Amino acid sequence: MNSNVIYMKDIVKSYKMGKNTLTVLKGISIKIEKGEFVAVLGPSGSGKSTLMNIIGCIDVADSGEYILSGQNIKAKNEDELAYIRNKEIGFIFQKFNLLSKYTAEHNVAFPLLLRGVEKKAAQEKARKVLEDVGLGDRIDHKPLELSGGQQQRVSVARALVGNPNILLADEPTGALDTKTGNEILDMFVELNNKGNTIVMITHDLEVAKRAGRIINVIDGEIVD
């Protein structure tokens, strides 16, 4: 049985810049298995953010093959991609991307409500996941009433709430001090030990070293 959650072969992505074409990804091939914790490491401008957008079905490759949890992404339309983003992938962002007017509980319940889960059930699940990330006493707090580390924990809870196949984290410690960043990375290791598949995008080698495997991206290509 194929245990790859992510299978990419010869992924190419270009952008038109005026009259010029900039090729950002130059034939990337990746396999990530269920239960892995993988860091995609590269400097600014290396193509790692474009790769993350394609992994997360936010963008689509120009050519190449991408199979996510057994589904051929190239064959999907925009509605199907939106459904996959909501169901298959839990996103964790550098700037948290929380809804400032709403409580931690509502922020975490939001992806479930988008899926059509009944409100009471979504709230119960949100509370449970917030307890799991150590914020059981903060469910009624709005983002601005929380520290950066607590906001990122809310963001992780929101990513976890729908039981996604992949947690996709974009520079998850980028807006945090070193101590708080290490606490978030400790949490990732713990989540991975429980069986969660994690793909983390970072420019920081020390952060990447916390993953089980590092994929180096330089100038749109994978280098050993």
XYZ file of C-alpha atoms in Angstrom:
224
model
C 0.000 0.000 0.000
C 1.286 3.473 -0.898
C 1.828 5.423 2.325
C 2.703 8.708 0.586
C 0.463 11.576 1.676
C 2.280 13.859 -0.775
C 3.696 12.696 -4.096
C 5.110 15.326 -6.450
C 6.920 14.612 -9.688
C 8.612 17.209 -11.937
C 6.614 20.176 -10.598
C 7.231 23.332 -12.636
C 5.809 26.776 -11.852
C 6.480 30.022 -13.729
C 5.169 33.563 -13.448
C 4.953 36.252 -16.120
C 6.874 39.370 -15.122
C 6.049 41.885 -17.836
C 7.569 40.428 -21.011
C 9.748 37.990 -19.095
C 8.891 34.619 -17.630
C 10.333 33.754 -14.224
C 10.511 30.011 -13.534
C 10.248 29.665 -9.766
C 10.069 25.853 -9.471
C 12.214 23.861 -11.899
C 11.047 20.256 -11.823
C 10.590 19.517 -8.100
C 9.961 15.915 -7.037
C 9.021 15.075 -3.428
C 7.538 12.153 -1.518
C 6.268 12.657 2.030
C 4.897 9.685 3.931
C 2.088 9.620 6.459
C 3.409 10.439 9.927
C 6.544 12.284 8.783
C 7.694 15.668 10.103
C 9.454 17.362 7.173
C 11.024 20.810 6.989
C 11.281 22.565 3.623
C 14.323 24.791 4.084
C 15.452 27.592 1.811
C 16.471 31.255 1.737
C 14.123 34.038 0.683
C 13.426 33.764 -3.055
C 14.317 30.061 -3.231
C 10.812 29.008 -4.298
C 9.821 27.419 -0.988
C 6.737 29.662 -0.561
C 5.553 28.808 -4.079
C 6.097 25.135 -3.268
C 4.086 25.563 -0.064
C 1.218 27.174 -2.000
C 1.152 24.217 -4.402
C 1.311 21.660 -1.555
C -1.553 23.572 0.118
C -3.631 23.710 -3.106
C -3.615 27.519 -2.936
C -1.844 27.515 -6.307
C -1.516 24.905 -9.056
C 1.608 23.803 -10.930
C 2.045 24.557 -14.643
C 3.209 21.000 -15.247
C 4.139 17.872 -13.345
C 2.174 15.487 -11.176
C 0.795 16.145 -7.685
C -1.061 13.423 -5.796
C -2.349 14.444 -2.343
C -3.840 11.663 -0.200
C -4.496 9.641 -3.367
C -6.166 12.524 -5.233
C -4.823 13.943 -8.483
C -4.757 17.687 -7.792
C -4.278 18.689 -11.428
C -7.725 17.292 -12.258
C -9.545 19.374 -9.617
C -11.540 22.557 -10.225
C -11.504 25.582 -7.892
C -14.455 24.377 -5.756
C -12.857 20.960 -5.333
C -9.540 22.580 -4.385
C -11.323 24.718 -1.764
C -12.897 21.564 -0.307
C -9.489 19.824 -0.217
C -7.903 22.850 1.499
C -10.589 22.762 4.182
C -10.623 18.993 4.710
C -7.139 17.668 3.973
C -4.850 20.471 5.171
C -4.507 22.350 8.440
C -2.733 25.668 7.809
C -0.516 27.363 10.416
C 0.714 30.836 9.443
C 3.591 33.035 10.608
C 1.228 35.927 11.449
C -1.420 33.579 12.955
C -4.219 34.911 10.648
C -6.808 34.851 13.423
C -10.133 36.716 13.262
C -9.547 39.580 15.701
C -13.228 40.168 16.564
C -13.822 36.574 17.654
C -12.845 34.469 20.649
C -10.284 31.678 20.516
C -13.148 29.167 20.561
C -14.872 30.756 17.554
C -11.585 31.016 15.625
C -10.958 27.299 16.119
C -14.567 26.276 15.384
C -14.645 28.351 12.163
C -13.266 25.689 9.718
C -15.862 23.202 11.023
C -18.678 25.722 10.582
C -17.508 26.247 6.986
C -17.912 22.501 6.483
C -21.470 22.656 7.719
C -20.853 21.091 11.136
C -23.615 22.004 13.593
C -22.622 24.980 15.794
C -22.805 23.227 19.183
C -20.737 20.270 17.953
C -18.163 22.627 16.380
C -17.851 24.586 19.640
C -17.411 21.408 21.695
C -14.675 20.149 19.366
C -12.981 23.570 19.424
C -12.927 23.604 23.240
C -11.453 20.100 23.344
C -8.643 20.981 20.901
C -7.888 24.243 22.750
C -7.514 22.195 25.943
C -5.172 19.832 24.077
C -2.849 22.735 23.143
C -2.874 24.094 26.702
C -5.402 26.915 26.262
C -8.455 25.492 28.022
C -8.550 28.596 30.247
C -8.364 31.012 27.299
C -11.316 29.919 25.138
C -13.229 33.205 25.631
C -10.207 35.454 24.945
C -9.880 37.361 21.682
C -6.517 37.306 19.837
C -5.393 40.728 21.118
C -5.904 39.492 24.694
C -3.401 36.677 24.073
C 0.403 36.608 23.806
C 2.062 35.754 20.488
C 2.739 32.198 21.632
C -0.877 31.766 22.750
C -2.132 33.137 19.415
C 0.026 30.606 17.578
C -1.401 27.834 19.789
C -4.908 28.972 18.766
C -3.703 28.823 15.160
C -2.418 25.250 15.722
C -5.734 24.275 17.351
C -7.623 25.698 14.351
C -5.386 23.647 12.040
C -5.982 20.463 14.073
C -9.735 20.760 14.623
C -10.807 19.139 11.360
C -8.428 16.142 11.685
C -6.524 17.021 8.487
C -4.118 14.623 6.769
C -1.391 17.284 6.800
C -0.427 20.196 9.021
C 1.203 22.793 6.758
C 3.144 25.385 8.756
C 4.581 28.502 7.105
C 7.452 29.989 9.187
C 5.468 29.109 12.349
C 8.059 30.609 14.712
C 8.818 33.688 12.567
C 6.814 36.153 14.675
C 7.850 34.676 18.050
C 10.839 35.114 20.368
C 13.263 32.173 20.623
C 11.841 30.697 23.845
C 8.221 30.832 22.635
C 9.266 29.547 19.208
C 10.923 26.534 20.847
C 7.732 25.830 22.807
C 5.754 25.774 19.531
C 8.368 23.453 17.969
C 8.158 21.181 21.040
C 4.419 21.033 20.425
C 4.994 20.091 16.766
C 7.296 17.241 17.829
C 4.627 16.063 20.290
C 1.910 16.247 17.596
C 4.157 14.327 15.207
C 4.767 11.666 17.871
C 0.980 11.266 18.044
C 0.948 10.514 14.302
C 0.320 13.906 12.690
C 2.030 14.531 9.343
C 3.709 17.946 9.424
C 5.272 19.965 6.596
C 7.033 23.077 7.876
C 8.376 25.840 5.626
C 11.320 27.766 7.096
C 14.447 29.751 6.211
C 16.032 28.936 9.595
C 18.300 25.868 9.806
C 17.962 25.638 13.608
C 14.161 25.488 13.260
C 14.426 22.957 10.406
C 16.638 20.681 12.531
C 13.657 19.958 14.797
C 11.976 18.074 11.946
C 12.680 14.430 11.149
C 13.864 15.255 7.617
C 14.971 18.399 5.783
C 14.290 19.147 2.111
C 16.637 21.898 0.885
C 15.257 24.174 -1.842
C 17.668 26.531 -3.623
C 16.778 28.497 -6.782
C 13.681 26.399 -7.429
C 15.428 23.049 -7.187
C 15.946 20.461 -4.457
C 19.579 20.090 -3.425
C 21.117 17.476 -1.135
